[in-house]
CSV table of C-alpha atoms in Angstrom, one decimal:
chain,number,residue,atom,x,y,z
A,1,UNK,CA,37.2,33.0,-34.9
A,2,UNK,CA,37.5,34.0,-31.6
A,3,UNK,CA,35.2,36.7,-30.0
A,4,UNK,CA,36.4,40.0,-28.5
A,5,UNK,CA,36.0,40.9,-24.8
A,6,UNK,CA,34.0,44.2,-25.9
A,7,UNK,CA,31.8,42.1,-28.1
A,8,UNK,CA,27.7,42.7,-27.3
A,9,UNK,CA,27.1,39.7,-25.3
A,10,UNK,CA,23.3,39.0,-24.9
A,11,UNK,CA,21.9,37.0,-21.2
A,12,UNK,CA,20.0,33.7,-21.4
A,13,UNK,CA,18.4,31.9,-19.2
A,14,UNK,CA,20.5,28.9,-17.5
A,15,UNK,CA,19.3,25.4,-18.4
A,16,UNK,CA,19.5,24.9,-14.4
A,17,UNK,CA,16.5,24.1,-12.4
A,18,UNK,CA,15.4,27.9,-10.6
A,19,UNK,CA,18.9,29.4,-12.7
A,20,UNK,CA,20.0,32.8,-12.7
A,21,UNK,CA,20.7,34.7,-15.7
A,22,UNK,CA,24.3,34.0,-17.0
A,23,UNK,CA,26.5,35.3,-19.3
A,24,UNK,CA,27.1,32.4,-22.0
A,25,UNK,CA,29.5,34.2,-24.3
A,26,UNK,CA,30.9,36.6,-22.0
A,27,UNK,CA,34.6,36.2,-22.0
A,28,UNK,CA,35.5,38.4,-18.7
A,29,UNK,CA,32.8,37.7,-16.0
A,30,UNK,CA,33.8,40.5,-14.2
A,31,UNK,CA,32.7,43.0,-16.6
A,32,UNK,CA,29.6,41.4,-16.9
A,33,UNK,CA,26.1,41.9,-14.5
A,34,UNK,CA,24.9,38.7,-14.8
A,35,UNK,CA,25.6,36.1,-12.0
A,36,UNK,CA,26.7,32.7,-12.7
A,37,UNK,CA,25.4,29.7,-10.9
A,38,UNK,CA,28.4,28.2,-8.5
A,39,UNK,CA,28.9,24.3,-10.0
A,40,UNK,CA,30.3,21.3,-8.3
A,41,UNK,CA,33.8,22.7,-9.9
A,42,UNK,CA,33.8,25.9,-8.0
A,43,UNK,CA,32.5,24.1,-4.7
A,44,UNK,CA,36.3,23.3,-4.1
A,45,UNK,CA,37.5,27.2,-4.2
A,46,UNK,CA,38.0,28.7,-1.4
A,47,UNK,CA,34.9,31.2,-0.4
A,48,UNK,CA,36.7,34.6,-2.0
A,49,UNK,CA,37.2,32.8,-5.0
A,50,UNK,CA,33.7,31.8,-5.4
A,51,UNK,CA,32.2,34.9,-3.9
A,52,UNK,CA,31.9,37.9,-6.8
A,53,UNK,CA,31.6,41.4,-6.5
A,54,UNK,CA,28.0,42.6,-6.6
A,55,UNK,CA,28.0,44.1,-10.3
A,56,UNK,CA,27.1,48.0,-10.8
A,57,UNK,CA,23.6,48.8,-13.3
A,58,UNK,CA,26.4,50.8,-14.9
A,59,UNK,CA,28.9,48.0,-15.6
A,60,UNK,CA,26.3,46.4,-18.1
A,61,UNK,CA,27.2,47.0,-21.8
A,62,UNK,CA,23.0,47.3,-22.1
A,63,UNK,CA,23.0,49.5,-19.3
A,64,UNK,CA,22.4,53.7,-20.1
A,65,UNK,CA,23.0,56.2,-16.9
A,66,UNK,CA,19.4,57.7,-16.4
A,67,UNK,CA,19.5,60.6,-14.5
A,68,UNK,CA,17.7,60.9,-11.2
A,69,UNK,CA,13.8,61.8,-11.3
A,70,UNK,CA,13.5,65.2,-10.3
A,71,UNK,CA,11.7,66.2,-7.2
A,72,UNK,CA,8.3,67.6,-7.9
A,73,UNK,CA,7.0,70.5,-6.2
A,74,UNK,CA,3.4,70.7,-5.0
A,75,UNK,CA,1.8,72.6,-7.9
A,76,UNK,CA,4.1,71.4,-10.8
A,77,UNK,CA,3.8,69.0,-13.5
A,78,UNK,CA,7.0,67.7,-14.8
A,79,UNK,CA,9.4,70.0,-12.7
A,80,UNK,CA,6.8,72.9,-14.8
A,81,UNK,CA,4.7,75.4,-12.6
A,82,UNK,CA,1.5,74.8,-13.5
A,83,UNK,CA,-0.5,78.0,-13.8
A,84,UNK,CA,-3.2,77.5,-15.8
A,85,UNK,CA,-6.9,77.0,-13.6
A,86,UNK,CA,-8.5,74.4,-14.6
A,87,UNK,CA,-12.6,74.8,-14.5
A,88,UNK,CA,-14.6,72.5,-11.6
A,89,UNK,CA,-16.8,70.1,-12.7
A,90,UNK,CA,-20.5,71.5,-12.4
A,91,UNK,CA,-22.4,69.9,-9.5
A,92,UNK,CA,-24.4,67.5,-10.1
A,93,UNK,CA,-28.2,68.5,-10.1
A,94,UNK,CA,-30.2,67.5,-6.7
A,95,UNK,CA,-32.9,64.8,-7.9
A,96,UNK,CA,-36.0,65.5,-8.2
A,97,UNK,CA,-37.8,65.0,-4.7
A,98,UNK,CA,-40.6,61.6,-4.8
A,99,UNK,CA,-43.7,62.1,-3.9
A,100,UNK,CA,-44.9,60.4,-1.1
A,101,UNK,CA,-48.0,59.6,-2.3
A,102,UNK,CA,-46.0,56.7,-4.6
A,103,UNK,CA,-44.6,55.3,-1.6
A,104,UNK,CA,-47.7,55.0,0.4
A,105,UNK,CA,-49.4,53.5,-3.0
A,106,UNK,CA,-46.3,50.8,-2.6
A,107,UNK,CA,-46.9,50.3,1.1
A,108,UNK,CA,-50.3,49.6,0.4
A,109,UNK,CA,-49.8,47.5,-2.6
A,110,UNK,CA,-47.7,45.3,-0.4
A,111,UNK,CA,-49.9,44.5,1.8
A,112,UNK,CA,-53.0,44.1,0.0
A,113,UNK,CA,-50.7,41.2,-1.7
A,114,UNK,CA,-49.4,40.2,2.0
A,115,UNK,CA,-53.0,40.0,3.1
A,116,UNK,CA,-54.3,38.0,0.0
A,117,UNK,CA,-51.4,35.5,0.4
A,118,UNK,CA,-52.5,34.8,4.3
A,119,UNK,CA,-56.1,34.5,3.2
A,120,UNK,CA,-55.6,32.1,0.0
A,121,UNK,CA,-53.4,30.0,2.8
A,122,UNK,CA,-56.1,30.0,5.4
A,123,UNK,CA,-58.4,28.8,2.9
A,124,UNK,CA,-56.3,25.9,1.4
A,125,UNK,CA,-54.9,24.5,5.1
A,126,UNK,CA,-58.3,24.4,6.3
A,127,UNK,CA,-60.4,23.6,2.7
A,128,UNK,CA,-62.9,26.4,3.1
A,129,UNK,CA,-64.4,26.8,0.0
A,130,UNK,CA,-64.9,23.8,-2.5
A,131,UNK,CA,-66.1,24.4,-6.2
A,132,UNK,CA,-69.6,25.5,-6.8
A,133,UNK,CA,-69.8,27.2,-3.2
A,134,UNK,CA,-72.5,30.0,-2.8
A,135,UNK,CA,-71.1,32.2,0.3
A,136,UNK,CA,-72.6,34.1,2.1
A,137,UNK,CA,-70.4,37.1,3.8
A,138,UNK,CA,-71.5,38.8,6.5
A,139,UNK,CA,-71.1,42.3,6.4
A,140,UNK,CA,-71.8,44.0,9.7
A,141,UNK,CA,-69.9,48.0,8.7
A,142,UNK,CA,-66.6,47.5,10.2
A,143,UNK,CA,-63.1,47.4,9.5
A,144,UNK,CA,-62.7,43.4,9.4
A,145,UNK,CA,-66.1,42.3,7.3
A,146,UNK,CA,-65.5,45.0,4.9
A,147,UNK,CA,-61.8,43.6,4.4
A,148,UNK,CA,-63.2,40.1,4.0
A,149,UNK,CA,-65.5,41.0,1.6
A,150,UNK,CA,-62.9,43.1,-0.8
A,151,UNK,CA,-60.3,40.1,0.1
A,152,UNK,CA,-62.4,37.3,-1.3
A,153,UNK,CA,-63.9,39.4,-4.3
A,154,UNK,CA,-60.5,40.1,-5.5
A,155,UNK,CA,-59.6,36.5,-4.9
A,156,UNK,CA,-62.7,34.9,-6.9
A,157,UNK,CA,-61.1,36.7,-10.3
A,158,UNK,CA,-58.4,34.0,-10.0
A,159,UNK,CA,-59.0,31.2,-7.9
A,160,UNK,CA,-58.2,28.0,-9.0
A,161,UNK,CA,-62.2,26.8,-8.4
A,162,UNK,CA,-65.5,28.8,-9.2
A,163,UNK,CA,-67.8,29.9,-6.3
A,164,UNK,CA,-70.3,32.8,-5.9
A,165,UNK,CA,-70.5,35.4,-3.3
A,166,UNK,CA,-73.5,37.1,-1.3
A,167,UNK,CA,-73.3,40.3,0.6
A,168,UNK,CA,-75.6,40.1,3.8
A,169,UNK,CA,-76.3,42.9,6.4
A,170,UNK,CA,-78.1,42.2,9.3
A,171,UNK,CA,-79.8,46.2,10.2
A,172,UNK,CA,-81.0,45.6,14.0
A,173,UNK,CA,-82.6,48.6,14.2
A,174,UNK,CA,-79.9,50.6,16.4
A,175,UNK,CA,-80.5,54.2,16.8
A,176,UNK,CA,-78.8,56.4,14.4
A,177,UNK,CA,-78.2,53.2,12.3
A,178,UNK,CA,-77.3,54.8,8.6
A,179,UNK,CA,-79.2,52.2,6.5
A,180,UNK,CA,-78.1,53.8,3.3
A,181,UNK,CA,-74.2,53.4,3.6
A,182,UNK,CA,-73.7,49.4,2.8
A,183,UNK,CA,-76.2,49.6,0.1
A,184,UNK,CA,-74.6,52.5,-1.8
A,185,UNK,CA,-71.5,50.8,-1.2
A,186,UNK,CA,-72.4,47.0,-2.1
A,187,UNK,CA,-73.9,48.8,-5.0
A,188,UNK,CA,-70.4,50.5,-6.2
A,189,UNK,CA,-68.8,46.9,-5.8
A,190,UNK,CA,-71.6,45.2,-8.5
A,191,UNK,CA,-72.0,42.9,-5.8
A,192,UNK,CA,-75.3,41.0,-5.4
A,193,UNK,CA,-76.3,41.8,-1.6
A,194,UNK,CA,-79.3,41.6,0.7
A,195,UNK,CA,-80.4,43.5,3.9
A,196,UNK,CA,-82.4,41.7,6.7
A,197,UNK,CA,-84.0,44.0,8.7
A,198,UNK,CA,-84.7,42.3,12.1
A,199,UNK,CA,-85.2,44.4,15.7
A,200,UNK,CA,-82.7,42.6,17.9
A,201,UNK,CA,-82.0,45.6,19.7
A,202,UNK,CA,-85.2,46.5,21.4
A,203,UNK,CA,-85.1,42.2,22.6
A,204,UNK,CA,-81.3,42.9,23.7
A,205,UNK,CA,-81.9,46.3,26.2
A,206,UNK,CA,-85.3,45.1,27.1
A,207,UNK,CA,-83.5,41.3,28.2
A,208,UNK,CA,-80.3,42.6,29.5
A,209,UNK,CA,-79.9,45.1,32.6
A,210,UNK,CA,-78.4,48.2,32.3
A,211,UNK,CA,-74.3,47.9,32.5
A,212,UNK,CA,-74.1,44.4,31.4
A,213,UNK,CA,-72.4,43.3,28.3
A,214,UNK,CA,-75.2,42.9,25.4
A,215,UNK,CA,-72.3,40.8,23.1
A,216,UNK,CA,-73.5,37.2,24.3
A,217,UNK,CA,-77.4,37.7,23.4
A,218,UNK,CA,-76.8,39.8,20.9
A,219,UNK,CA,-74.3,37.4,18.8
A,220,UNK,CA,-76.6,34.8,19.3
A,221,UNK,CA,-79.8,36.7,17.7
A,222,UNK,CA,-77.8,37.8,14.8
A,223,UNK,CA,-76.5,34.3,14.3
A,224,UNK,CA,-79.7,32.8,14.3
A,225,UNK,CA,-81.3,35.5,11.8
A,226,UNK,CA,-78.1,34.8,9.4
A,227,UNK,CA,-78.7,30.9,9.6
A,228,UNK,CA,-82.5,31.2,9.1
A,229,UNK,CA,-81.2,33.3,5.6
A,230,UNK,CA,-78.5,31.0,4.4
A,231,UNK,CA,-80.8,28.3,4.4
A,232,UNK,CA,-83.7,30.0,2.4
A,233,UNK,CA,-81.7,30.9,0.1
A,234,UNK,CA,-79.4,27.8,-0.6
A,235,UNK,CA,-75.8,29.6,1.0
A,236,UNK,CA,-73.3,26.3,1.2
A,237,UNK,CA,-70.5,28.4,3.3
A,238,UNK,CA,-71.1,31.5,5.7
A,239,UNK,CA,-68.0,33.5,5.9
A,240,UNK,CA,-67.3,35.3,9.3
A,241,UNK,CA,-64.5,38.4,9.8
A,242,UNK,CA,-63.1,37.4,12.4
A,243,UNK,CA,-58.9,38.0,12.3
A,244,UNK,CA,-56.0,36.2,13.9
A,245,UNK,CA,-56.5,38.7,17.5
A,246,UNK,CA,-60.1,37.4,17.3
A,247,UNK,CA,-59.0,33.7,17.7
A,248,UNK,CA,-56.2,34.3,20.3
A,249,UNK,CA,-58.4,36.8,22.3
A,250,UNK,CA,-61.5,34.2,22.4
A,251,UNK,CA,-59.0,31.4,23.8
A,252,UNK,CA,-58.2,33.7,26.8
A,253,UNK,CA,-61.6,34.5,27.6
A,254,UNK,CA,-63.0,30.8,27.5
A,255,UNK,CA,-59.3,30.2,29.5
A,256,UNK,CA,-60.8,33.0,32.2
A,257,UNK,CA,-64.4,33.0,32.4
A,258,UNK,CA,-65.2,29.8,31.4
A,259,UNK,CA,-62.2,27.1,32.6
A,260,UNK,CA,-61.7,25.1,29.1
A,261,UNK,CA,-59.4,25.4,26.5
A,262,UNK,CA,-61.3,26.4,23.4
A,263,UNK,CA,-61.2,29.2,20.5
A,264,UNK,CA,-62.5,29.9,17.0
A,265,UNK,CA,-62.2,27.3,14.4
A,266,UNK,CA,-61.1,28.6,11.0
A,267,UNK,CA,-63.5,26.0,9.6
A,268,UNK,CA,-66.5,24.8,11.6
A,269,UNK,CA,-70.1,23.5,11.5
A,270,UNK,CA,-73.1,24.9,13.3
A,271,UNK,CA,-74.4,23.7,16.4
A,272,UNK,CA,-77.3,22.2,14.4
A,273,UNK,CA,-75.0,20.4,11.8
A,274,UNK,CA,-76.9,22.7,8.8
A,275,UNK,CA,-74.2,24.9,8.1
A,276,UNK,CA,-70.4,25.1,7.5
A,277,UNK,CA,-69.0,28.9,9.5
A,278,UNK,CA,-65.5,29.8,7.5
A,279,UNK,CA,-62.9,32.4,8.9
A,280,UNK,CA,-60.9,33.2,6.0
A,281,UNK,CA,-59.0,35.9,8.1
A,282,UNK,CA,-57.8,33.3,10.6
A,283,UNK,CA,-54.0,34.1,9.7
A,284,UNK,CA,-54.4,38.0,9.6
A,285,UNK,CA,-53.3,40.4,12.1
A,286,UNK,CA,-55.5,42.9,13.4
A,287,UNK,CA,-53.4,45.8,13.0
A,288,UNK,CA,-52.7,45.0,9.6
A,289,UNK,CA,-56.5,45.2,8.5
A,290,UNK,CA,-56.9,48.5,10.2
A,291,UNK,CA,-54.1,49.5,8.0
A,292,UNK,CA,-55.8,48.2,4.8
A,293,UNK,CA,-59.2,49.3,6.1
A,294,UNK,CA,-57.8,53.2,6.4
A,295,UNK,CA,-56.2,52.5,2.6
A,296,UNK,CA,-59.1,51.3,1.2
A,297,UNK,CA,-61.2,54.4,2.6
A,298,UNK,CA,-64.2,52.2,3.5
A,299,UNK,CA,-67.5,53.8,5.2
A,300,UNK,CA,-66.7,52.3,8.5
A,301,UNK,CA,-70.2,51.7,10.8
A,302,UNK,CA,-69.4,51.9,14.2
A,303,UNK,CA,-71.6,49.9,16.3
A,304,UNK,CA,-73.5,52.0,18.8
A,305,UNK,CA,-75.2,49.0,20.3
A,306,UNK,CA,-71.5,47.9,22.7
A,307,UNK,CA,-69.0,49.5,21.5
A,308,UNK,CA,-69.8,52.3,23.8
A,309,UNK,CA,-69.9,50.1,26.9
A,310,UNK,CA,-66.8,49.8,29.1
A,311,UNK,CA,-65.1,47.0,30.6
A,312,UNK,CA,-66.0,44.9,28.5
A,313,UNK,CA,-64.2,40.7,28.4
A,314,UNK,CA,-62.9,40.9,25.4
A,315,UNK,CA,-62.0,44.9,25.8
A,316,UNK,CA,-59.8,43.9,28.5
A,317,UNK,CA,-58.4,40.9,26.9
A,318,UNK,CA,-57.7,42.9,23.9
A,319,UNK,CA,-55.9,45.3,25.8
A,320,UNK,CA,-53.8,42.4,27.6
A,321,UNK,CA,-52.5,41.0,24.3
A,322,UNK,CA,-51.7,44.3,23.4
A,323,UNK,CA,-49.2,45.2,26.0
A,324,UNK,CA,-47.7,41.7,25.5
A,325,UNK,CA,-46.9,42.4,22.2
A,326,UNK,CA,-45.8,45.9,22.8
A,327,UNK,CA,-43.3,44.2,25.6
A,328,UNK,CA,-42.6,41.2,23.9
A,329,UNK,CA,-42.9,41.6,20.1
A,330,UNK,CA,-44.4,38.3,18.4
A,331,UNK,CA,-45.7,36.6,21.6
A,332,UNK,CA,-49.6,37.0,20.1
A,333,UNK,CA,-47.8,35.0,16.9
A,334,UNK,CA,-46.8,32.3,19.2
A,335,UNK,CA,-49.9,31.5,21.0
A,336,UNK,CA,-51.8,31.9,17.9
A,337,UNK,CA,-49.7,28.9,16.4
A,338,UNK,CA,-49.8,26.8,19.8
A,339,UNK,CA,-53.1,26.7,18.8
A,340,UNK,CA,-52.4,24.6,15.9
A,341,UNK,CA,-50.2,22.6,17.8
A,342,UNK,CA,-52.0,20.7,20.6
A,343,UNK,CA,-50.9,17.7,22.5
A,344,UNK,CA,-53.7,15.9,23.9
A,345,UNK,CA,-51.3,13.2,25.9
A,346,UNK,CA,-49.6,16.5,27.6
A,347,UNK,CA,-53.1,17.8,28.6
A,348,UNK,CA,-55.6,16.4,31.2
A,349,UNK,CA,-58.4,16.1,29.4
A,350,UNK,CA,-59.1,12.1,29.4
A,351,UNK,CA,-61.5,12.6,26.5
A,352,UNK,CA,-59.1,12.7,23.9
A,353,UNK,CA,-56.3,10.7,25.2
A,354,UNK,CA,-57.0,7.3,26.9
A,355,UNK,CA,-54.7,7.5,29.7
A,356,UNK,CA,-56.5,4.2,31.5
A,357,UNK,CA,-55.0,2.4,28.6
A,358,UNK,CA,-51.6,3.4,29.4
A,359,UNK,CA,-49.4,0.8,31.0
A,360,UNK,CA,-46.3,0.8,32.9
A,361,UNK,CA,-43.9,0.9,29.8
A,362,UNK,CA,-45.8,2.9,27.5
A,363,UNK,CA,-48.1,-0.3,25.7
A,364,UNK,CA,-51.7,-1.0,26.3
A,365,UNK,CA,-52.6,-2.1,29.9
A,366,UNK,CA,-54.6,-5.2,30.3
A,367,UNK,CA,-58.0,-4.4,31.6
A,368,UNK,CA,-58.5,-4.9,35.8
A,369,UNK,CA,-62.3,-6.3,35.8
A,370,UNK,CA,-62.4,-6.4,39.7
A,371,UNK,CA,-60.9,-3.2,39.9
A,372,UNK,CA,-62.6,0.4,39.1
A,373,UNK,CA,-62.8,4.1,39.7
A,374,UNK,CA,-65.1,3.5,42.8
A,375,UNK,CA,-62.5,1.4,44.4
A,376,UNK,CA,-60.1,4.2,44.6
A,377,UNK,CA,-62.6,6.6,45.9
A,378,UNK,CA,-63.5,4.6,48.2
A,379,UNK,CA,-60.0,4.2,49.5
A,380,UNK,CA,-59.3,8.0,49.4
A,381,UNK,CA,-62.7,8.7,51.5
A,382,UNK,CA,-61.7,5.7,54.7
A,383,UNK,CA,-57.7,7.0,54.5
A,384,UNK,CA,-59.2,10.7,54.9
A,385,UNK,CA,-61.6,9.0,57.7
A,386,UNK,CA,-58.6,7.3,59.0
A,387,UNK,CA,-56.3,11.5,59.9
């Protein structure tokens, strides 16, 4: 039967590729808000023909007049005045305020661990202490011996190999030396520990005049009383304090006073091939064990003996690398790792690189037996004699 005009005529979707909604069983196309897709038949018609009105939301048979939203006044809800206060959220509560005593526990947990993890690497790059070791630390009452001892106790409770430890304080009789303050301490740590009383200070101000700097004699007199005590008593390593600064301050004073290139090796042996000297501080920064010095609250010995005296080398050295690294932050860091990077072919020392057995193109140069050192001197003396 056929269907009305005013029949409900539902929209699907055109079988055509991107089609628009059509009307399928619309009978009057104009009363309908679907468009139809223009076929190859309708091509042909003249553009009026194909062209249809723009169709009216209210020309739909689906479509309902909705009335315009009303426009809501500032206040209102729903075109409603709203009347009613609503009550504020309560504030939240201020937190409680952290003591700064946590922080500054944090701070100094960090870099106890920062200063362990520079030590344990000093001692692996350089192989400073091998199982079985019995060191010997030398504990002189200042900042960087007393960090070295507390660094390598806390590090024998888990290092990978066993080794044993020895506390030794060298008392050189100094005026207003407090004798009791290491030994009260050492005994507080459960630390086995020994004090060799020598009198290297009345040698030291009878020897040197008054004004000079006491540190050269009076290193080597403590040294020799400390080696004379390792070998009695069967020490394998002797640990020194001496810090990162140390190194990079001892390489400008050879550089100054003394015209060679030279500093403190992290790992060396002694001048009479008895005994192996270990840094295990190499890597730290002085200002870092002052830090950990004032945390730890040690009984800090200041050394009446040349501290007191001015202008001293390594004073003013000290005080140079200071004001680089104020003006330059992380210069000191640099030069202390040139030091681990040395070119002996870019240097003139002829000692450790054989430059006579350099030839022209970079191979070995066949030996000259006519032909030496004396030759050339002798040449450079008559061409002188010659102006």
């Amino acid at each position: 039967m056929p269907i009305p005009s005013e029949a409900v005529c539902p929209t699907l979707p055109s079988p055509a590729p991107k089609g628009l909604l059509r009307c399928e069983m619309c009978a009057a196309p104009t009363t309908c808000g679907t468009r139809s897709r223009v076929g190859p038949a309708d091509a042909a018609a003249p553009p009026d023909a194909r062209r249809t009105p723009r169709p009216q939301a209210s020309d739909h048979p689906f479509s309902r007049a909705r009335p315009a939203p009303a426009r809501r006044a500032p206040g209102s809800y729903n075109g409603r005045l709203m009347t009613a206060v609503l009550p504020l959220p309560q504030p939240l509560a201020d937190p409680a305020p952290r003591d700064p005593r946590q922080r500054l526990q944090r701070e100094q947990l960090r870099l106890g661990k920062r200063l362990q993890r520079q030590v344990g690497q000093a001692i692996a790059d350089f192989g400073m202490i091998a199982p079985g070791d019995k060191i010997m630390v030398c504990l002189s009452g200042g900042k960087d011996s007393y960090t070295l001892l507390d660094m390598l106790l806390q590090l024998q409770r888990k290092a990978p190999v066993p080794f044993t430890l020895v506390a030794v304080n060298l008392d050189q009789k100094q005026p207003d030396f407090p004798a009791h303050v290491l030994p009260t301490y050492l005994r507080g740590l459960d630390v086995p520990f020994a004090i060799v009383e020598q009198d290297t200070y009345s040698v030291v101000s009878r020897v040197i005049p008054a004004g000079k700097t006491m540190c050269s004699l009076c290193s080597r007199l403590r040294r020799g009383a400390l080696y004379a005590y390792a070998q009695a008593h069967g020490v394998t390593k002797i640990a020194l304090g001496h810090h990162r600064d140390d190194i990079v301050a001892t390489f400008f004073m050879n550089l100054f006073h003394h015209a060679r290139l030279a500093a403190m090796a992290p790992k060396l042996r002694s001048d009479d091939g008895q005994h192996v000297v270990i840094r295990p501080l190499a890597y730290v920064r002085e200002a870092d064990i002052a830090a950990y010095a004032q945390a730890r609250q040690f009984p800090i010995i200041p050394c009446n003996l040349c501290g007191s005296q001015e202008n001293l080398q390594r004073q003013q050295v000290g005080r140079m690398l200071q004001q680089w690294d104020r003006e330059q932050p992380g210069r000191v860091e640099q030069i202390a790792r040139a030091l681990a990077d040395v070119r002996p072919e870019q240097l003139a020392d002829r000692t450790l690189f054989d430059f006579l057995a350099l030839g022209r193109n970079g191979d070995a140069a066949p030996p000259d037996p006519d032909l030496d050192s004396s030759a050339w001197l002798a040449a450079g003396d008559s061409a002188h004699d010659s102006d």
